[in-house]
Tab-separated table of N, CA and C in Angstrom:
chain	number	residue	atom	x	y	z
A	1	MET	N	2.669	-27.582	-30.710
A	1	MET	CA	3.464	-27.345	-29.870
A	1	MET	C	3.548	-27.412	-28.666
A	2	ILE	N	4.158	-27.467	-27.759
A	2	ILE	CA	4.541	-27.806	-26.687
A	2	ILE	C	3.618	-27.032	-25.794
A	3	TRP	N	3.751	-28.359	-24.776
A	3	TRP	CA	2.252	-28.352	-23.001
A	3	TRP	C	2.757	-28.972	-22.558
A	4	LEU	N	2.341	-28.588	-21.377
A	4	LEU	CA	2.863	-28.975	-19.681
A	4	LEU	C	1.685	-30.303	-19.702
A	5	SER	N	2.218	-31.871	-19.200
A	5	SER	CA	0.773	-32.708	-19.089
A	5	SER	C	-0.343	-31.950	-18.620
A	6	ASN	N	-1.093	-32.775	-18.227
A	6	ASN	CA	-2.001	-33.124	-17.141
A	6	ASN	C	-1.471	-33.540	-16.057
A	7	SER	N	-0.598	-34.377	-16.158
A	7	SER	CA	-0.741	-34.868	-14.872
A	7	SER	C	0.691	-34.337	-14.284
A	8	THR	N	1.666	-33.642	-15.581
A	8	THR	CA	2.348	-32.660	-14.513
A	8	THR	C	1.671	-31.432	-13.598
A	9	LEU	N	0.886	-30.505	-14.309
A	9	LEU	CA	0.078	-30.049	-13.738
A	9	LEU	C	-0.723	-30.094	-12.398
A	10	ALA	N	-1.085	-31.303	-12.799
A	10	ALA	CA	-2.147	-31.891	-11.406
A	10	ALA	C	-1.170	-31.751	-10.394
A	11	ARG	N	0.581	-32.086	-11.062
A	11	ARG	CA	1.179	-32.524	-9.863
A	11	ARG	C	1.369	-30.746	-9.260
A	12	LEU	N	1.573	-29.878	-10.224
A	12	LEU	CA	2.077	-28.965	-9.452
A	12	LEU	C	0.777	-27.829	-9.018
A	13	ARG	N	-0.637	-28.567	-8.967
A	13	ARG	CA	-1.496	-27.409	-9.018
A	13	ARG	C	-1.352	-28.402	-7.721
A	14	ASP	N	-1.590	-29.652	-7.244
A	14	ASP	CA	-1.582	-30.456	-6.020
A	14	ASP	C	-0.427	-29.567	-5.097
A	15	GLN	N	0.368	-28.934	-5.145
A	15	GLN	CA	1.156	-28.912	-4.410
A	15	GLN	C	1.014	-27.618	-3.790
A	16	LEU	N	0.678	-26.309	-4.941
A	16	LEU	CA	-0.058	-25.226	-4.429
A	16	LEU	C	-0.939	-25.732	-3.588
A	17	GLN	N	-2.176	-26.225	-3.497
A	17	GLN	CA	-3.246	-26.491	-2.121
A	17	GLN	C	-2.805	-26.829	-2.071
A	18	ALA	N	-1.631	-28.291	-1.305
A	18	ALA	CA	-0.799	-28.740	-0.035
A	18	ALA	C	-1.055	-27.041	0.932
A	19	ARG	N	0.096	-26.076	0.331
A	19	ARG	CA	0.188	-25.792	0.931
A	19	ARG	C	-0.707	-24.503	1.761
A	20	GLY	N	-2.268	-24.814	1.390
A	20	GLY	CA	-2.784	-24.474	2.354
A	20	GLY	C	-3.353	-23.196	2.587
A	21	ARG	N	-2.620	-22.333	2.343
A	21	ARG	CA	-2.634	-20.821	2.272
A	21	ARG	C	-2.642	-19.623	1.525
A	22	ARG	N	-3.729	-19.215	1.531
A	22	ARG	CA	-3.837	-18.426	-0.185
A	22	ARG	C	-3.475	-16.746	0.823
A	23	PRO	N	-2.934	-16.064	-0.338
A	23	PRO	CA	-2.611	-15.108	-0.143
A	23	PRO	C	-4.089	-14.080	0.678
A	24	SER	N	-3.415	-12.669	1.530
A	24	SER	CA	-4.777	-12.534	2.195
A	24	SER	C	-4.846	-10.804	1.472
A	25	VAL	N	-6.035	-10.555	1.003
A	25	VAL	CA	-6.093	-9.386	-0.181
A	25	VAL	C	-6.782	-8.532	0.504
A	26	VAL	N	-6.677	-7.364	1.166
A	26	VAL	CA	-7.885	-6.801	1.559
A	26	VAL	C	-8.234	-5.881	0.529
A	27	PRO	N	-9.357	-5.831	0.612
A	27	PRO	CA	-10.624	-4.972	-0.935
A	27	PRO	C	-10.686	-3.451	0.512
A	28	GLN	N	-10.232	-2.760	-0.861
A	28	GLN	CA	-10.742	-1.288	-0.840
A	28	GLN	C	-11.947	-0.721	-0.671
A	29	PRO	N	-12.195	0.695	-0.013
A	29	PRO	CA	-13.335	0.488	-0.403
A	29	PRO	C	-14.194	1.480	-1.501
A	30	GLY	N	-14.482	0.789	-2.548
A	30	GLY	CA	-15.524	1.929	-3.425
A	30	GLY	C	-14.029	0.918	-4.579
A	31	LYS	N	-13.788	0.215	-4.134
A	31	LYS	CA	-12.879	-1.220	-5.807
A	31	LYS	C	-14.069	-1.840	-6.204
A	32	SER	N	-14.439	-2.100	-7.206
A	32	SER	CA	-15.449	-3.047	-8.139
A	32	SER	C	-15.391	-4.196	-7.691
A	33	GLU	N	-16.312	-5.284	-7.632
A	33	GLU	CA	-16.580	-6.594	-7.265
A	33	GLU	C	-15.630	-7.114	-8.749
A	34	GLU	N	-15.076	-7.063	-9.686
A	34	GLU	CA	-14.367	-7.162	-10.703
A	34	GLU	C	-12.812	-6.439	-10.443
A	35	ALA	N	-12.555	-5.579	-9.960
A	35	ALA	CA	-11.242	-4.742	-9.833
A	35	ALA	C	-10.735	-6.131	-8.293
A	36	VAL	N	-11.469	-6.213	-7.421
A	36	VAL	CA	-10.837	-7.256	-5.859
A	36	VAL	C	-11.227	-8.380	-6.690
A	37	GLU	N	-11.696	-8.813	-7.816
A	37	GLU	CA	-11.589	-10.473	-7.652
A	37	GLU	C	-10.135	-10.719	-9.181
A	38	LEU	N	-9.583	-9.422	-9.988
A	38	LEU	CA	-8.683	-8.995	-10.455
A	38	LEU	C	-7.086	-9.336	-8.582
A	39	ASP	N	-7.488	-8.189	-7.923
A	39	ASP	CA	-6.861	-8.232	-7.209
A	39	ASP	C	-6.523	-9.707	-6.310
A	40	GLN	N	-7.527	-10.511	-5.903
A	40	GLN	CA	-7.845	-11.966	-5.577
A	40	GLN	C	-6.542	-12.505	-6.527
A	41	VAL	N	-6.594	-12.175	-7.670
A	41	VAL	CA	-6.110	-13.874	-8.838
A	41	VAL	C	-4.248	-13.414	-8.998
A	42	VAL	N	-4.369	-11.778	-9.021
A	42	VAL	CA	-2.729	-11.295	-8.786
A	42	VAL	C	-2.477	-11.607	-7.559
A	43	ALA	N	-2.752	-11.630	-6.420
A	43	ALA	CA	-2.111	-12.300	-5.645
A	43	ALA	C	-1.664	-13.406	-5.278
A	44	GLU	N	-2.781	-14.452	-5.450
A	44	GLU	CA	-2.517	-15.833	-5.851
A	44	GLU	C	-1.255	-16.078	-7.228
A	45	TYR	N	-1.805	-16.017	-8.436
A	45	TYR	CA	-1.164	-16.313	-9.240
A	45	TYR	C	0.015	-15.136	-10.034
A	46	GLY	N	-0.075	-14.557	-9.645
A	46	GLY	CA	0.374	-13.119	-10.229
A	46	GLY	C	2.418	-13.168	-10.018
A	47	PRO	N	2.719	-13.879	-8.918
A	47	PRO	CA	4.027	-14.276	-9.090
A	47	PRO	C	4.819	-15.646	-9.750
A	48	LEU	N	3.423	-15.901	-10.473
A	48	LEU	CA	3.770	-17.370	-11.017
A	48	LEU	C	3.768	-17.615	-12.620
A	49	CYS	N	2.966	-16.004	-12.792
A	49	CYS	CA	3.082	-15.465	-14.363
A	49	CYS	C	4.168	-14.579	-14.149
A	50	ASP	N	3.999	-13.931	-13.226
A	50	ASP	CA	5.462	-12.907	-13.564
A	50	ASP	C	6.525	-13.921	-13.835
A	51	ALA	N	7.133	-14.926	-13.070
A	51	ALA	CA	7.905	-15.771	-13.626
A	51	ALA	C	7.965	-16.312	-15.280
A	52	MET	N	6.917	-16.776	-15.575
A	52	MET	CA	6.772	-17.174	-16.852
A	52	MET	C	7.291	-15.808	-17.954
A	53	TYR	N	7.067	-15.199	-16.941
A	53	TYR	CA	6.818	-14.387	-18.587
A	53	TYR	C	8.340	-13.509	-18.482
A	54	LEU	N	8.593	-13.698	-16.937
A	54	LEU	CA	10.292	-12.752	-17.393
A	54	LEU	C	10.670	-14.316	-18.124
A	55	MET	N	10.605	-15.521	-18.006
A	55	MET	CA	11.274	-16.572	-18.910
A	55	MET	C	11.177	-15.974	-20.298
A	56	MET	N	9.802	-16.224	-20.810
A	56	MET	CA	9.679	-16.127	-22.172
A	56	MET	C	9.790	-14.955	-22.671
A	57	SER	N	10.577	-13.801	-22.093
A	57	SER	CA	10.960	-12.623	-22.860
A	57	SER	C	11.969	-12.216	-22.505
A	58	ALA	N	12.671	-13.782	-21.835
A	58	ALA	CA	14.624	-13.565	-21.648
A	58	ALA	C	15.592	-13.097	-22.683
A	59	ASP	N	14.844	-14.035	-24.619
A	59	ASP	CA	15.274	-14.247	-24.859
A	59	ASP	C	15.149	-12.863	-26.112
A	60	GLY	N	14.315	-11.660	-25.589
A	60	GLY	CA	13.639	-11.176	-26.513
A	60	GLY	C	12.564	-10.800	-27.390
A	61	THR	N	12.365	-12.147	-27.297
A	61	THR	CA	10.782	-12.164	-28.269
A	61	THR	C	10.257	-13.532	-27.632
A	62	VAL	N	8.631	-12.707	-27.326
A	62	VAL	CA	7.305	-13.478	-26.866
A	62	VAL	C	6.900	-14.062	-28.140
A	63	SER	N	6.834	-15.246	-28.185
A	63	SER	CA	5.572	-16.192	-29.480
A	63	SER	C	3.997	-16.547	-28.689
A	64	THR	N	3.916	-16.690	-29.855
A	64	THR	CA	2.213	-17.056	-29.865
A	64	THR	C	2.402	-18.209	-28.885
A	65	GLU	N	2.931	-19.063	-28.976
A	65	GLU	CA	2.973	-20.800	-27.986
A	65	GLU	C	3.546	-19.908	-26.513
A	66	GLU	N	4.063	-19.389	-26.656
A	66	GLU	CA	4.672	-19.237	-25.217
A	66	GLU	C	3.914	-18.712	-24.354
A	67	ARG	N	3.041	-17.588	-25.059
A	67	ARG	CA	1.331	-17.370	-24.272
A	67	ARG	C	0.659	-17.885	-24.436
A	68	ASP	N	0.426	-19.071	-25.001
A	68	ASP	CA	-0.721	-20.026	-24.966
A	68	ASP	C	-0.492	-21.341	-24.113
A	69	LEU	N	1.219	-21.707	-23.408
A	69	LEU	CA	1.333	-21.888	-22.912
A	69	LEU	C	1.373	-21.424	-21.123
A	70	LEU	N	1.458	-20.233	-21.394
A	70	LEU	CA	1.104	-19.316	-19.986
A	70	LEU	C	-0.383	-19.745	-19.777
A	71	ARG	N	-1.187	-19.164	-20.900
A	71	ARG	CA	-2.530	-19.306	-20.489
A	71	ARG	C	-3.016	-20.886	-19.427
A	72	GLY	N	-2.566	-21.533	-20.541
A	72	GLY	CA	-2.911	-23.182	-20.147
A	72	GLY	C	-2.405	-23.621	-18.874
A	73	ALA	N	-1.036	-23.407	-18.791
A	73	ALA	CA	-0.663	-23.344	-16.609
A	73	ALA	C	-1.687	-23.256	-16.031
A	74	LEU	N	-1.732	-21.115	-15.984
A	74	LEU	CA	-2.913	-20.665	-15.666
A	74	LEU	C	-4.118	-21.049	-15.155
A	75	ARG	N	-4.897	-21.878	-16.682
A	75	ARG	CA	-5.900	-22.455	-16.197
A	75	ARG	C	-5.777	-23.599	-15.478
A	76	ASN	N	-5.174	-24.498	-15.799
A	76	ASN	CA	-4.651	-25.322	-14.750
A	76	ASN	C	-4.553	-25.403	-13.296
A	77	LEU	N	-3.551	-24.814	-13.113
A	77	LEU	CA	-3.716	-24.649	-12.002
A	77	LEU	C	-4.123	-23.676	-10.598
A	78	SER	N	-5.641	-23.137	-11.124
A	78	SER	CA	-6.419	-22.871	-11.064
A	78	SER	C	-7.770	-23.354	-11.290
A	79	THR	N	-7.486	-24.714	-11.943
A	79	THR	CA	-8.631	-25.132	-12.066
A	79	THR	C	-9.994	-24.248	-12.665
A	80	ASP	N	-9.398	-23.707	-13.615
A	80	ASP	CA	-10.452	-23.679	-14.821
A	80	ASP	C	-11.081	-21.986	-14.312
A	81	SER	N	-10.101	-21.533	-12.726
A	81	SER	CA	-10.790	-20.175	-12.271
A	81	SER	C	-10.807	-19.333	-12.694
A	82	ILE	N	-9.556	-18.973	-13.517
A	82	ILE	CA	-9.081	-17.728	-14.040
A	82	ILE	C	-9.472	-16.894	-15.118
A	83	ARG	N	-10.175	-16.149	-15.311
A	83	ARG	CA	-11.060	-15.730	-16.293
A	83	ARG	C	-9.719	-14.961	-17.456
A	84	SER	N	-10.117	-14.944	-18.835
A	84	SER	CA	-9.465	-14.728	-19.844
A	84	SER	C	-8.529	-13.622	-19.670
A	85	ALA	N	-9.633	-12.929	-19.253
A	85	ALA	CA	-9.227	-10.811	-19.091
A	85	ALA	C	-8.691	-11.112	-17.801
A	86	HIS	N	-8.528	-11.647	-17.085
A	86	HIS	CA	-7.954	-12.026	-15.893
A	86	HIS	C	-6.053	-11.822	-16.046
A	87	MET	N	-6.195	-13.495	-16.955
A	87	MET	CA	-4.858	-13.858	-17.708
A	87	MET	C	-4.264	-12.587	-18.502
A	88	GLU	N	-4.714	-11.972	-19.077
A	88	GLU	CA	-4.467	-11.100	-20.282
A	88	GLU	C	-4.005	-9.407	-19.335
A	89	ALA	N	-4.763	-9.203	-18.321
A	89	ALA	CA	-4.572	-8.077	-17.136
A	89	ALA	C	-3.506	-8.553	-16.628
A	90	MET	N	-3.124	-9.993	-16.456
A	90	MET	CA	-1.359	-10.377	-16.019
A	90	MET	C	-0.733	-10.514	-16.153
A	91	LEU	N	-1.010	-10.416	-17.710
A	91	LEU	CA	0.495	-10.453	-18.861
A	91	LEU	C	0.453	-9.048	-19.223
A	92	GLU	N	-0.230	-8.297	-19.357
A	92	GLU	CA	-0.300	-6.979	-19.717
A	92	GLU	C	0.855	-6.323	-18.569
A	93	ARG	N	0.044	-6.371	-17.084
A	93	ARG	CA	1.275	-6.269	-15.992
A	93	ARG	C	2.666	-6.536	-16.073
A	94	ALA	N	2.203	-7.918	-16.266
A	94	ALA	CA	3.943	-8.190	-16.730
A	94	ALA	C	4.958	-7.557	-17.709
A	95	GLU	N	4.328	-6.844	-18.318
A	95	GLU	CA	4.889	-6.979	-19.784
A	95	GLU	C	5.809	-5.121	-19.031
A	96	LYS	N	4.702	-4.512	-18.772
A	96	LYS	CA	4.482	-3.330	-18.360
A	96	LYS	C	5.711	-2.948	-17.362
A	97	ARG	N	5.792	-4.118	-16.187
A	97	ARG	CA	6.466	-4.412	-14.916
A	97	ARG	C	7.635	-4.259	-15.445
A	98	ILE	N	7.918	-5.344	-16.548
A	98	ILE	CA	9.369	-5.769	-17.290
A	98	ILE	C	10.115	-3.977	-17.528
A	99	GLY	N	9.032	-3.476	-18.788
A	99	GLY	CA	9.511	-2.590	-19.139
A	99	GLY	C	9.390	-1.514	-18.147
A	100	SER	N	9.109	-0.880	-17.647
A	100	SER	CA	9.292	0.552	-16.409
A	100	SER	C	10.173	-0.053	-16.049
A	101	ASP	N	9.875	-1.152	-14.362
A	101	ASP	CA	11.385	-1.605	-13.602
A	101	ASP	C	12.655	-2.535	-13.954
A	102	GLY	N	12.434	-2.649	-15.892
A	102	GLY	CA	13.190	-3.879	-15.403
A	102	GLY	C	13.603	-5.011	-14.920
A	103	ARG	N	14.159	-6.173	-15.932
A	103	ARG	CA	14.063	-7.182	-15.922
A	103	ARG	C	14.467	-8.415	-14.064
A	104	ASP	N	15.528	-6.643	-14.000
A	104	ASP	CA	16.124	-7.349	-12.423
A	104	ASP	C	15.252	-6.934	-10.896
A	105	ALA	N	14.585	-5.944	-10.906
A	105	ALA	CA	14.027	-5.621	-9.815
A	105	ALA	C	12.361	-6.296	-10.275
A	106	THR	N	12.075	-7.363	-11.745
A	106	THR	CA	10.940	-8.007	-11.901
A	106	THR	C	11.746	-9.117	-11.100
A	107	MET	N	12.272	-9.306	-10.833
A	107	MET	CA	12.590	-11.156	-10.816
A	107	MET	C	13.003	-10.780	-9.026
A	108	LYS	N	13.270	-9.897	-8.109
A	108	LYS	CA	13.135	-9.235	-7.452
A	108	LYS	C	12.293	-9.496	-7.042
A	109	SER	N	10.764	-8.863	-7.287
A	109	SER	CA	10.034	-8.596	-6.491
A	109	SER	C	9.064	-10.242	-6.889
A	110	VAL	N	9.297	-10.998	-7.634
A	110	VAL	CA	8.774	-12.272	-7.704
A	110	VAL	C	9.042	-13.109	-7.009
A	111	VAL	N	10.668	-12.961	-6.632
A	111	VAL	CA	11.542	-13.637	-5.101
A	111	VAL	C	10.953	-13.242	-3.981
A	112	ASN	N	10.686	-12.409	-4.200
A	112	ASN	CA	10.492	-11.560	-2.600
A	112	ASN	C	8.737	-11.902	-2.492
A	113	ALA	N	8.232	-12.439	-3.440
A	113	ALA	CA	6.500	-12.633	-3.546
A	113	ALA	C	6.936	-13.929	-3.158
A	114	LEU	N	7.965	-15.485	-3.201
A	114	LEU	CA	7.821	-16.442	-3.226
A	114	LEU	C	8.968	-16.898	-2.403
A	115	ASN	N	10.077	-16.359	-1.426
A	115	ASN	CA	10.712	-16.724	-0.915
A	115	ASN	C	10.446	-17.383	0.389
A	116	ASN	N	9.300	-17.300	1.161
A	116	ASN	CA	8.389	-17.450	2.115
A	116	ASN	C	7.630	-18.850	2.075
A	117	ASP	N	7.871	-19.126	0.679
A	117	ASP	CA	6.663	-20.268	0.361
A	117	ASP	C	7.536	-21.807	-0.084
A	118	PRO	N	8.155	-22.551	0.163
A	118	PRO	CA	8.976	-23.444	-1.116
A	118	PRO	C	8.124	-24.012	-1.956
A	119	ALA	N	7.048	-24.099	-1.967
A	119	ALA	CA	5.803	-25.131	-2.512
A	119	ALA	C	5.695	-23.938	-3.695
A	120	ARG	N	5.665	-22.874	-3.523
A	120	ARG	CA	5.187	-21.982	-4.875
A	120	ARG	C	6.469	-22.084	-5.798
A	121	ALA	N	7.577	-21.305	-4.865
A	121	ALA	CA	8.702	-21.159	-5.471
A	121	ALA	C	9.450	-22.387	-6.222
A	122	GLU	N	9.146	-23.562	-6.140
A	122	GLU	CA	9.049	-24.667	-6.602
A	122	GLU	C	8.263	-24.623	-8.509
A	123	VAL	N	6.839	-24.400	-7.865
A	123	VAL	CA	6.257	-24.238	-8.991
A	123	VAL	C	6.772	-23.408	-10.037
A	124	ALA	N	7.193	-22.254	-9.749
A	124	ALA	CA	7.630	-21.164	-10.503
A	124	ALA	C	8.554	-21.609	-11.084
A	125	PHE	N	9.578	-21.675	-10.183
A	125	PHE	CA	10.926	-22.558	-11.212
A	125	PHE	C	10.556	-23.359	-12.006
A	126	VAL	N	9.559	-24.386	-11.953
A	126	VAL	CA	8.745	-25.515	-12.762
A	126	VAL	C	8.379	-24.631	-14.135
A	127	LEU	N	7.152	-23.754	-13.603
A	127	LEU	CA	6.507	-23.316	-14.794
A	127	LEU	C	8.040	-22.476	-15.808
A	128	ALA	N	8.717	-21.569	-14.819
A	128	ALA	CA	9.842	-21.107	-16.043
A	128	ALA	C	10.864	-21.912	-16.888
A	129	ALA	N	10.763	-22.898	-16.044
A	129	ALA	CA	11.642	-24.060	-16.921
A	129	ALA	C	10.968	-24.718	-18.106
A	130	ALA	N	9.520	-24.665	-18.004
A	130	ALA	CA	8.762	-25.474	-19.199
A	130	ALA	C	8.698	-23.777	-19.933
A	131	MET	N	8.500	-23.597	-19.785
A	131	MET	CA	8.853	-22.042	-20.375
A	131	MET	C	9.792	-21.705	-21.927
A	132	ALA	N	11.109	-21.907	-21.064
A	132	ALA	CA	12.503	-22.305	-21.384
A	132	ALA	C	12.296	-23.356	-22.971
A	133	PHE	N	11.684	-24.566	-22.464
A	133	PHE	CA	11.640	-25.432	-23.039
A	133	PHE	C	10.958	-25.418	-24.192
A	134	ALA	N	10.017	-24.356	-24.340
A	134	ALA	CA	8.876	-24.240	-25.371
A	134	ALA	C	9.241	-24.312	-26.406
A	135	ASP	N	10.192	-23.545	-27.197
A	135	ASP	CA	10.528	-23.507	-28.460
A	135	ASP	C	11.683	-24.615	-28.843
A	136	SER	N	11.859	-25.580	-28.038
A	136	SER	CA	12.887	-26.800	-28.153
A	136	SER	C	14.218	-26.223	-27.713
A	137	ALA	N	14.540	-25.290	-27.251
A	137	ALA	CA	15.750	-25.026	-27.757
A	137	ALA	C	15.999	-23.214	-26.079
A	138	ILE	N	16.859	-23.594	-25.169
A	138	ILE	CA	16.999	-23.041	-24.705
A	138	ILE	C	18.334	-21.788	-24.789
A	139	ALA	N	17.737	-20.171	-24.952
A	139	ALA	CA	18.302	-19.740	-24.994
A	139	ALA	C	19.934	-19.198	-23.969
A	140	ASP	N	20.889	-18.640	-24.249
A	140	ASP	CA	21.358	-18.133	-22.972
A	140	ASP	C	21.001	-17.581	-21.648
A	141	GLU	N	20.039	-16.470	-22.051
A	141	GLU	CA	19.619	-15.532	-21.486
A	141	GLU	C	18.252	-16.401	-20.539
A	142	GLU	N	17.675	-17.494	-21.097
A	142	GLU	CA	16.625	-18.387	-20.357
A	142	GLU	C	17.539	-19.132	-19.331
A	143	ASN	N	18.468	-19.655	-19.701
A	143	ASN	CA	19.251	-20.491	-18.888
A	143	ASN	C	19.873	-19.698	-18.152
A	144	GLU	N	20.134	-18.099	-18.151
A	144	GLU	CA	20.536	-17.452	-17.048
A	144	GLU	C	19.857	-16.693	-16.140
A	145	THR	N	18.546	-17.042	-16.570
A	145	THR	CA	17.487	-16.836	-16.180
A	145	THR	C	17.103	-18.267	-15.135
A	146	LEU	N	17.295	-19.136	-15.359
A	146	LEU	CA	16.508	-20.180	-14.464
A	146	LEU	C	17.823	-20.508	-13.195
A	147	ASN	N	18.610	-19.639	-14.019
A	147	ASN	CA	20.439	-20.095	-13.120
A	147	ASN	C	19.618	-18.566	-11.982
A	148	THR	N	19.250	-18.046	-12.349
A	148	THR	CA	18.842	-16.553	-11.317
A	148	THR	C	18.176	-16.683	-10.456
A	149	PHE	N	17.221	-17.619	-10.974
A	149	PHE	CA	15.485	-18.003	-10.541
A	149	PHE	C	16.031	-18.904	-8.825
A	150	ALA	N	16.520	-20.297	-9.515
A	150	ALA	CA	17.120	-21.203	-8.906
A	150	ALA	C	18.446	-20.441	-7.620
A	151	ASP	N	19.106	-20.008	-7.715
A	151	ASP	CA	19.649	-19.208	-6.576
A	151	ASP	C	19.158	-18.328	-6.106
A	152	SER	N	18.313	-17.825	-6.532
A	152	SER	CA	17.409	-16.682	-5.705
A	152	SER	C	16.679	-16.864	-5.027
A	153	LEU	N	15.849	-17.985	-5.430
A	153	LEU	CA	14.708	-18.840	-4.268
A	153	LEU	C	15.524	-19.636	-3.205
A	154	GLY	N	16.720	-19.785	-3.767
A	154	GLY	CA	16.669	-21.050	-2.188
A	154	GLY	C	16.744	-22.537	-3.075
A	155	ILE	N	16.967	-22.909	-4.132
A	155	ILE	CA	16.808	-24.251	-4.456
A	155	ILE	C	18.265	-24.216	-5.057
A	156	ASP	N	19.121	-25.324	-4.293
A	156	ASP	CA	20.131	-26.103	-4.533
A	156	ASP	C	20.174	-26.558	-5.897
A	157	GLU	N	21.263	-26.932	-6.228
A	157	GLU	CA	21.745	-27.032	-7.841
A	157	GLU	C	21.164	-28.820	-7.927
A	158	ALA	N	21.836	-29.459	-7.102
A	158	ALA	CA	20.526	-30.925	-7.497
A	158	ALA	C	18.906	-30.811	-6.954
A	159	ARG	N	18.456	-29.696	-6.434
A	159	ARG	CA	16.918	-30.244	-6.787
A	159	ARG	C	16.460	-29.281	-7.943
A	160	ALA	N	17.467	-28.439	-8.078
A	160	ALA	CA	16.954	-27.835	-9.424
A	160	ALA	C	16.877	-28.935	-11.051
A	161	ASN	N	18.258	-30.109	-10.606
A	161	ASN	CA	18.520	-30.482	-11.268
A	161	ASN	C	17.137	-31.520	-11.684
A	162	GLU	N	16.769	-31.890	-10.478
A	162	GLU	CA	15.637	-33.075	-10.697
A	162	GLU	C	14.417	-32.621	-11.403
A	163	LEU	N	14.154	-30.750	-10.467
A	163	LEU	CA	12.944	-30.685	-11.472
A	163	LEU	C	12.736	-30.437	-12.897
A	164	LEU	N	13.989	-29.841	-13.550
A	164	LEU	CA	14.307	-29.752	-14.940
A	164	LEU	C	14.916	-31.217	-15.302
A	165	ASP	N	14.917	-32.125	-14.667
A	165	ASP	CA	15.085	-33.090	-15.306
A	165	ASP	C	13.539	-33.785	-15.569
A	166	ALA	N	12.715	-33.750	-14.622
A	166	ALA	CA	11.284	-33.856	-14.710
A	166	ALA	C	10.150	-33.146	-16.068
A	167	VAL	N	10.542	-31.956	-15.707
A	167	VAL	CA	10.334	-31.411	-17.203
A	167	VAL	C	10.758	-31.786	-18.209
A	168	GLU	N	11.888	-31.941	-18.247
A	168	GLU	CA	12.591	-32.802	-19.933
A	168	GLU	C	11.730	-34.065	-19.641
A	169	ALA	N	11.722	-34.572	-18.754
A	169	ALA	CA	11.050	-36.155	-18.781
A	169	ALA	C	9.483	-36.112	-19.922
A	170	ASP	N	8.785	-35.217	-18.983
A	170	ASP	CA	7.635	-34.919	-19.489
A	170	ASP	C	7.447	-34.779	-20.832
A	171	LEU	N	8.201	-33.656	-21.657
A	171	LEU	CA	8.195	-33.062	-22.734
A	171	LEU	C	8.436	-34.429	-23.535
A	172	ARG	N	9.653	-35.122	-23.600
A	172	ARG	CA	10.058	-35.909	-24.122
A	172	ARG	C	8.474	-37.017	-23.893
A	173	ASN	N	7.843	-37.404	-22.939
A	173	ASN	CA	6.571	-37.916	-22.967
A	173	ASN	C	5.465	-37.614	-23.843
A	174	GLN	N	5.588	-36.328	-23.959
A	174	GLN	CA	4.564	-35.592	-24.566
A	174	GLN	C	5.173	-36.186	-26.247
A	175	ALA	N	6.202	-35.782	-26.032
A	175	ALA	CA	6.650	-35.775	-28.152
A	175	ALA	C	6.269	-37.071	-28.459
A	176	ALA	N	6.798	-38.366	-27.472
A	176	ALA	CA	6.342	-39.457	-28.049
A	176	ALA	C	4.945	-40.210	-28.419
A	177	GLU	N	4.101	-38.988	-27.150
A	177	GLU	CA	2.585	-39.658	-27.298
A	177	GLU	C	1.923	-39.036	-28.643
A	178	GLY	N	2.951	-37.841	-29.035
A	178	GLY	CA	2.997	-37.739	-30.898
A	178	GLY	C	1.642	-36.034	-30.106
A	179	GLY	N	2.001	-35.572	-28.941
A	179	GLY	CA	1.068	-33.975	-28.382
A	179	GLY	C	1.609	-33.237	-27.781
């Protein structure tokens, strides 16, 4: 099974934490503690989850391995603070959103959420790239989605290639280590 190495996830997590601010969420009166907690998780990790889901569904199929990769990435990025129920809620939200709003509108929403935060934008791009590599072949739809992410997030071609090279190197190292 494809998995991002702990060192890559730690680097991405550190990149997120170094940016220093978290999205603010104003709790609505009468909302349960559980609902407020989910709102906070979605504010922080929802765009990253949506970016990964856009990629994993780009070829029209969503595999168990891709779902596992998404869950593992979110667990590691959050230092295991996201509960499984919240991950499932974000996955369902992403799936419904793409189904109702379409891929283009969902992509635009993800880009809008990340555009003013270059660190999170690069993390989302790397996670989407890792998702594209999850089945060892990048479909045309996945390549197009990656290009759209890079262009829309303002990641120039040279930087996008650096980030993609790092993902490929990570996967090669993982394969060489047997895992």
